mmCIF file of C-alpha atoms in Angstrom:
data_model
loop_
_atom_site.group_PDB
_atom_site.id
_atom_site.type_symbol
_atom_site.label_atom_id
_atom_site.label_comp_id
_atom_site.label_asym_id
_atom_site.label_seq_id
_atom_site.Cartn_x
_atom_site.Cartn_y
_atom_site.Cartn_z
ATOM 1 C CA LEU A 1074 -51.522 10.619 53.063
ATOM 2 C CA LEU A 1075 -48.612 11.506 50.593
ATOM 3 C CA ILE A 1076 -48.140 8.916 47.715
ATOM 4 C CA GLY A 1077 -45.115 9.315 45.997
ATOM 5 C CA TRP A 1078 -45.698 7.556 42.548
ATOM 6 C CA ASP A 1079 -42.459 7.640 40.559
ATOM 7 C CA ALA A 1080 -42.680 8.289 36.688
ATOM 8 C CA ALA A 1081 -46.399 8.703 36.714
ATOM 9 C CA ASP A 1082 -47.334 11.040 33.931
ATOM 10 C CA TRP A 1083 -50.596 12.796 33.032
ATOM 11 C CA LYS A 1084 -49.621 12.024 29.309
ATOM 12 C CA LEU A 1085 -50.396 8.524 30.214
ATOM 13 C CA ILE A 1086 -52.806 9.002 32.780
ATOM 14 C CA ASN A 1087 -55.175 11.282 31.111
ATOM 15 C CA PRO A 1088 -56.161 8.926 28.197
ATOM 16 C CA LEU A 1089 -56.571 5.980 30.665
ATOM 17 C CA VAL A 1090 -59.038 8.111 32.784
ATOM 18 C CA GLU A 1091 -60.989 9.142 29.764
ATOM 19 C CA GLU A 1092 -61.167 5.480 28.850
ATOM 20 C CA GLY A 1093 -62.514 4.684 32.242
ATOM 21 C CA MET A 1094 -59.529 2.509 33.081
ATOM 22 C CA MET A 1095 -58.533 4.478 36.159
ATOM 23 C CA PRO A 1096 -61.771 5.222 38.225
ATOM 24 C CA ASN A 1097 -59.985 5.925 41.296
ATOM 25 C CA ILE A 1098 -57.736 8.560 39.950
ATOM 26 C CA LYS A 1099 -60.714 9.917 38.269
ATOM 27 C CA ALA A 1100 -62.669 10.151 41.456
ATOM 28 C CA LEU A 1101 -59.811 11.993 43.365
ATOM 29 C CA ILE A 1102 -59.544 14.617 40.230
ATOM 30 C CA GLU A 1103 -63.246 15.087 40.338
ATOM 31 C CA ARG A 1104 -63.118 15.716 44.218
ATOM 32 C CA GLY A 1105 -60.063 17.857 44.249
ATOM 33 C CA VAL A 1106 -57.545 19.344 42.096
ATOM 34 C CA MET A 1107 -54.852 18.217 39.616
ATOM 35 C CA GLY A 1108 -51.740 19.643 37.894
ATOM 36 C CA ASN A 1109 -48.542 19.097 36.484
ATOM 37 C CA LEU A 1110 -45.470 18.644 38.803
ATOM 38 C CA ALA A 1111 -42.368 20.526 37.649
ATOM 39 C CA THR A 1112 -38.969 18.907 38.423
ATOM 40 C CA ILE A 1113 -35.404 20.112 39.140
ATOM 41 C CA TYR A 1114 -32.204 18.992 37.496
ATOM 42 C CA PRO A 1115 -30.406 16.577 37.294
ATOM 43 C CA MET A 1116 -33.366 14.169 37.522
ATOM 44 C CA TYR A 1117 -31.853 11.962 39.945
ATOM 45 C CA SER A 1118 -34.627 10.125 41.936
ATOM 46 C CA PRO A 1119 -32.984 10.062 45.306
ATOM 47 C CA MET A 1120 -32.200 13.828 45.216
ATOM 48 C CA LEU A 1121 -35.617 14.613 43.915
ATOM 49 C CA TRP A 1122 -37.604 12.676 46.460
ATOM 50 C CA THR A 1123 -35.325 14.040 49.294
ATOM 51 C CA SER A 1124 -36.488 17.489 48.096
ATOM 52 C CA ILE A 1125 -40.113 16.635 48.171
ATOM 53 C CA ALA A 1126 -39.614 15.218 51.818
ATOM 54 C CA THR A 1127 -37.586 18.087 53.110
ATOM 55 C CA GLY A 1128 -38.743 21.098 50.833
ATOM 56 C CA LYS A 1129 -35.207 21.827 50.095
ATOM 57 C CA ARG A 1130 -32.767 21.639 47.137
ATOM 58 C CA ALA A 1131 -29.817 19.215 47.231
ATOM 59 C CA PHE A 1132 -27.183 21.791 48.285
ATOM 60 C CA LYS A 1133 -29.083 22.151 51.571
ATOM 61 C CA HIS A 1134 -30.423 18.678 52.244
ATOM 62 C CA GLY A 1135 -27.201 16.827 51.013
ATOM 63 C CA VAL A 1136 -28.605 14.075 48.884
ATOM 64 C CA HIS A 1137 -27.000 14.436 45.426
ATOM 65 C CA GLY A 1138 -27.479 11.132 43.557
ATOM 66 C CA PHE A 1139 -27.530 7.499 43.666
ATOM 67 C CA THR A 1140 -24.312 6.891 45.640
ATOM 68 C CA GLU A 1141 -22.479 8.426 48.505
ATOM 69 C CA PRO A 1142 -18.823 8.017 50.032
ATOM 70 C CA ASP A 1143 -18.357 5.042 52.039
ATOM 71 C CA PRO A 1144 -16.551 5.914 55.302
ATOM 72 C CA ALA A 1145 -15.620 2.144 56.038
ATOM 73 C CA SER A 1146 -13.876 1.338 52.542
ATOM 74 C CA GLY A 1147 -13.097 4.714 51.306
ATOM 75 C CA GLY A 1148 -15.002 3.896 47.969
ATOM 76 C CA ILE A 1149 -18.578 4.482 47.351
ATOM 77 C CA ARG A 1150 -21.923 2.874 48.266
ATOM 78 C CA ALA A 1151 -25.596 3.084 47.383
ATOM 79 C CA ILE A 1152 -27.167 6.254 48.798
ATOM 80 C CA THR A 1153 -28.665 6.157 52.275
ATOM 81 C CA ASN A 1154 -30.497 8.731 54.259
ATOM 82 C CA LEU A 1155 -27.179 9.276 56.184
ATOM 83 C CA SER A 1156 -26.446 11.718 53.678
ATOM 84 C CA ARG A 1157 -29.301 13.904 54.437
ATOM 85 C CA SER A 1158 -28.433 16.750 56.546
ATOM 86 C CA THR A 1159 -31.874 18.409 57.101
ATOM 87 C CA ARG A 1160 -35.137 17.447 58.693
ATOM 88 C CA ALA A 1161 -37.700 15.587 56.511
ATOM 89 C CA LEU A 1162 -41.493 16.010 56.981
ATOM 90 C CA TRP A 1163 -41.614 13.163 59.429
ATOM 91 C CA ASN A 1164 -38.955 14.554 61.594
ATOM 92 C CA ILE A 1165 -40.690 17.745 61.852
ATOM 93 C CA ALA A 1166 -43.929 15.817 62.747
ATOM 94 C CA THR A 1167 -42.000 13.860 65.410
ATOM 95 C CA LEU A 1168 -40.771 17.354 66.894
ATOM 96 C CA LEU A 1169 -44.495 18.446 66.965
ATOM 97 C CA GLY A 1170 -45.685 15.030 68.697
ATOM 98 C CA MET A 1171 -47.258 13.683 65.556
ATOM 99 C CA LYS A 1172 -47.031 10.085 64.567
ATOM 100 C CA SER A 1173 -45.931 9.139 61.026
ATOM 101 C CA ASN A 1174 -45.882 6.080 58.830
ATOM 102 C CA VAL A 1175 -43.148 6.255 56.318
ATOM 103 C CA VAL A 1176 -42.832 3.388 53.643
ATOM 104 C CA GLY A 1177 -40.192 2.824 51.198
ATOM 105 C CA TRP A 1178 -39.191 6.606 50.768
ATOM 106 C CA TRP A 1179 -36.109 6.783 48.700
ATOM 107 C CA PRO A 1180 -33.742 6.949 50.326
ATOM 108 C CA SER A 1181 -34.934 6.038 53.714
ATOM 109 C CA HIS A 1182 -32.348 3.239 54.821
ATOM 110 C CA PRO A 1183 -31.522 2.725 57.750
ATOM 111 C CA ALA A 1184 -34.959 3.588 59.230
ATOM 112 C CA GLU A 1185 -35.162 6.540 61.477
ATOM 113 C CA PRO A 1186 -36.256 6.373 65.019
ATOM 114 C CA ILE A 1187 -39.124 8.631 64.524
ATOM 115 C CA LEU A 1188 -42.488 8.963 66.353
ATOM 116 C CA GLY A 1189 -44.430 6.423 64.460
ATOM 117 C CA SER A 1190 -43.206 3.929 62.107
ATOM 118 C CA MET A 1191 -40.694 3.621 59.207
ATOM 119 C CA ILE A 1192 -40.049 0.938 56.541
ATOM 120 C CA SER A 1193 -36.936 1.680 54.606
ATOM 121 C CA ASN A 1194 -36.291 1.309 50.815
ATOM 122 C CA HIS A 1195 -34.629 -2.030 51.470
ATOM 123 C CA TYR A 1196 -37.676 -3.720 52.778
ATOM 124 C CA HIS A 1197 -38.819 -5.197 49.463
ATOM 125 C CA LYS A 1198 -35.849 -6.498 47.798
ATOM 126 C CA ALA A 1199 -35.563 -10.207 47.352
ATOM 127 C CA THR A 1200 -32.104 -11.188 48.021
ATOM 128 C CA VAL A 1201 -32.462 -14.836 48.156
ATOM 129 C CA GLN A 1202 -33.651 -17.855 45.994
ATOM 130 C CA HIS A 1203 -37.377 -18.874 46.359
ATOM 131 C CA GLY A 1204 -37.812 -21.045 49.482
ATOM 132 C CA GLU A 1205 -34.538 -19.960 51.358
ATOM 133 C CA PRO A 1206 -34.592 -17.932 54.481
ATOM 134 C CA TRP A 1207 -35.278 -14.306 53.676
ATOM 135 C CA PRO A 1208 -34.222 -12.100 56.596
ATOM 136 C CA MET A 1209 -34.500 -8.302 56.552
ATOM 137 C CA ALA A 1210 -31.300 -6.353 56.694
ATOM 138 C CA PRO A 1211 -30.708 -4.623 60.106
ATOM 139 C CA ALA A 1212 -32.472 -1.146 60.639
ATOM 140 C CA THR A 1213 -34.943 -2.006 57.728
ATOM 141 C CA VAL A 1214 -37.925 -1.379 60.131
ATOM 142 C CA HIS A 1215 -38.528 1.061 62.969
ATOM 143 C CA PRO A 1216 -39.692 0.220 65.591
ATOM 144 C CA ALA A 1217 -38.022 -3.186 65.473
ATOM 145 C CA SER A 1218 -40.905 -4.723 67.385
ATOM 146 C CA LEU A 1219 -42.820 -4.678 64.150
ATOM 147 C CA ALA A 1220 -40.122 -6.283 61.955
ATOM 148 C CA GLU A 1221 -41.207 -9.836 62.409
ATOM 149 C CA ASN A 1222 -44.992 -9.213 61.345
ATOM 150 C CA LEU A 1223 -43.972 -6.910 58.480
ATOM 151 C CA ALA A 1224 -41.239 -9.306 57.050
ATOM 152 C CA ARG A 1225 -44.539 -11.670 56.519
ATOM 153 C CA LEU A 1226 -45.971 -9.287 54.324
ATOM 154 C CA ARG A 1227 -43.139 -9.455 51.772
ATOM 155 C CA VAL A 1228 -43.956 -11.044 48.323
ATOM 156 C CA HIS A 1229 -41.199 -12.939 46.430
ATOM 157 C CA PRO A 1230 -41.230 -12.896 42.726
ATOM 158 C CA GLN A 1231 -41.683 -16.609 42.505
ATOM 159 C CA ASP A 1232 -44.731 -16.422 44.739
ATOM 160 C CA LEU A 1233 -46.763 -14.599 42.194
ATOM 161 C CA ASP A 1234 -49.675 -16.290 40.392
ATOM 162 C CA PRO A 1235 -48.846 -16.683 36.677
ATOM 163 C CA GLY A 1236 -52.546 -15.454 36.099
ATOM 164 C CA LEU A 1237 -51.477 -12.026 37.527
ATOM 165 C CA LEU A 1238 -48.455 -11.810 35.071
ATOM 166 C CA THR A 1239 -50.724 -12.567 32.036
ATOM 167 C CA LEU A 1240 -52.613 -9.294 32.838
ATOM 168 C CA PHE A 1241 -49.251 -7.649 31.827
ATOM 169 C CA LEU A 1242 -48.294 -10.207 29.454
ATOM 170 C CA PRO A 1243 -50.977 -11.883 27.492
ATOM 171 C CA LYS A 1244 -48.653 -14.043 25.420
ATOM 172 C CA LEU A 1245 -46.509 -15.176 28.403
ATOM 173 C CA SER A 1246 -46.822 -18.987 27.362
ATOM 174 C CA GLU A 1247 -45.181 -18.047 24.212
ATOM 175 C CA ILE A 1248 -42.169 -16.301 25.708
ATOM 176 C CA ASP A 1249 -38.907 -18.319 25.952
ATOM 177 C CA GLN A 1250 -37.737 -17.184 29.601
ATOM 178 C CA ASP A 1251 -34.397 -18.778 29.134
ATOM 179 C CA LYS A 1252 -33.853 -16.178 26.362
ATOM 180 C CA ASP A 1253 -35.746 -13.235 27.428
ATOM 181 C CA GLN A 1254 -35.287 -12.289 30.998
ATOM 182 C CA ARG A 1255 -37.837 -9.419 31.066
ATOM 183 C CA VAL A 1256 -40.581 -11.688 32.582
ATOM 184 C CA THR A 1257 -38.211 -12.255 35.631
ATOM 185 C CA GLN A 1258 -37.794 -8.563 35.647
ATOM 186 C CA LEU A 1259 -41.441 -7.841 35.682
ATOM 187 C CA ALA A 1260 -42.171 -10.225 38.223
ATOM 188 C CA GLN A 1261 -39.681 -8.676 40.547
ATOM 189 C CA THR A 1262 -41.215 -5.265 39.959
ATOM 190 C CA ILE A 1263 -44.638 -6.496 40.617
ATOM 191 C CA ALA A 1264 -43.717 -8.431 43.803
ATOM 192 C CA GLU A 1265 -41.735 -5.377 45.136
ATOM 193 C CA CYS A 1266 -44.801 -2.816 44.661
ATOM 194 C CA THR A 1267 -46.966 -5.649 46.195
ATOM 195 C CA SER A 1268 -44.621 -5.911 49.233
ATOM 196 C CA MET A 1269 -44.679 -2.021 49.648
ATOM 197 C CA THR A 1270 -48.318 -1.874 49.351
ATOM 198 C CA ASN A 1271 -48.927 -4.744 51.847
ATOM 199 C CA ALA A 1272 -46.728 -3.039 54.372
ATOM 200 C CA ALA A 1273 -48.395 0.510 53.814
ATOM 201 C CA GLU A 1274 -51.983 -0.744 54.274
ATOM 202 C CA ALA A 1275 -50.989 -2.759 57.438
ATOM 203 C CA LEU A 1276 -49.284 0.224 58.981
ATOM 204 C CA MET A 1277 -52.279 2.511 58.188
ATOM 205 C CA GLN A 1278 -54.763 0.062 59.529
ATOM 206 C CA TYR A 1279 -53.098 -1.091 62.659
ATOM 207 C CA GLU A 1280 -50.738 1.597 63.720
ATOM 208 C CA PRO A 1281 -51.928 5.256 64.810
ATOM 209 C CA TRP A 1282 -50.703 8.086 62.375
ATOM 210 C CA THR A 1283 -51.207 11.482 61.282
ATOM 211 C CA ILE A 1284 -49.120 11.601 58.293
ATOM 212 C CA ALA A 1285 -48.359 8.669 56.036
ATOM 213 C CA CYS A 1286 -45.783 8.956 53.304
ATOM 214 C CA VAL A 1287 -45.635 5.908 50.714
ATOM 215 C CA TYR A 1288 -43.197 5.616 47.830
ATOM 216 C CA LEU A 1289 -43.770 3.379 44.807
ATOM 217 C CA ASP A 1290 -41.225 3.090 42.138
ATOM 218 C CA SER A 1291 -42.661 0.395 39.939
ATOM 219 C CA ILE A 1292 -43.804 2.598 37.030
ATOM 220 C CA ASP A 1293 -40.415 4.042 36.747
ATOM 221 C CA HIS A 1294 -38.975 0.574 36.259
#
C-alpha cells in the first residue's frame, strides 16, 4: 500500500506524534522505519509524483509541470497522464499479472486500462452546484463497470456536516462567509479528501489487489 501524502512534513508530524495526536502514525513508526524524503527540482507536484510512480526523472518520464500542449486547440491544457512516456508501477504490475488499485494519483486522467482498477485525479472535483446532477467525466474510472457505484461515494462540499467544519474552525459561527471565502475552500478540500478516501477504501475492500497506490493532496492545499 503506497499512500502519497502531499506536503506532509516531519517538522509538523513529529510534534503531533509526541503530543499523542497521531497515534496511527506513531504505531507505524514504532513497527517500521521512518526518514526524510528528499525532493527534486523544480518542485512541481505532477512531475514529482510521476517520478515516484515511475522511478524516473522528468526528462525520461515526460511530465514536466502543471500543463501540457493541447493538440486539439494548439494551446495548453491541464496536465494529463498522456504526457507520460514510461511505465508506472501499476503498468509494470499489469505486465507481471498483478492487480493494482490506483486512486487519484497526479496525474492519472484519463484512467488507464490496467489489470485492476484506476480512479483518476478528476474523480473528486465537484463541478456543479449542490443538488444538481453530478456526472463524472469520461475515462474517470477503469473499468467503467465500477463507475456508477464509485460515483455514489463522492462527497459534495455542501453535504458536509457543519460540526465537522468546526473541528477545523472552532469559531465558524463568527465568520462572515460572504466576505471570507476560505470556509468554502476548506469545505471543498475536506470533501475532496473524503471522496478519495471513500473510493480507496471501497476498492481495497471489494476489488482484488496486490498493489494499491493512493494520492491525497489535502494537506498541500
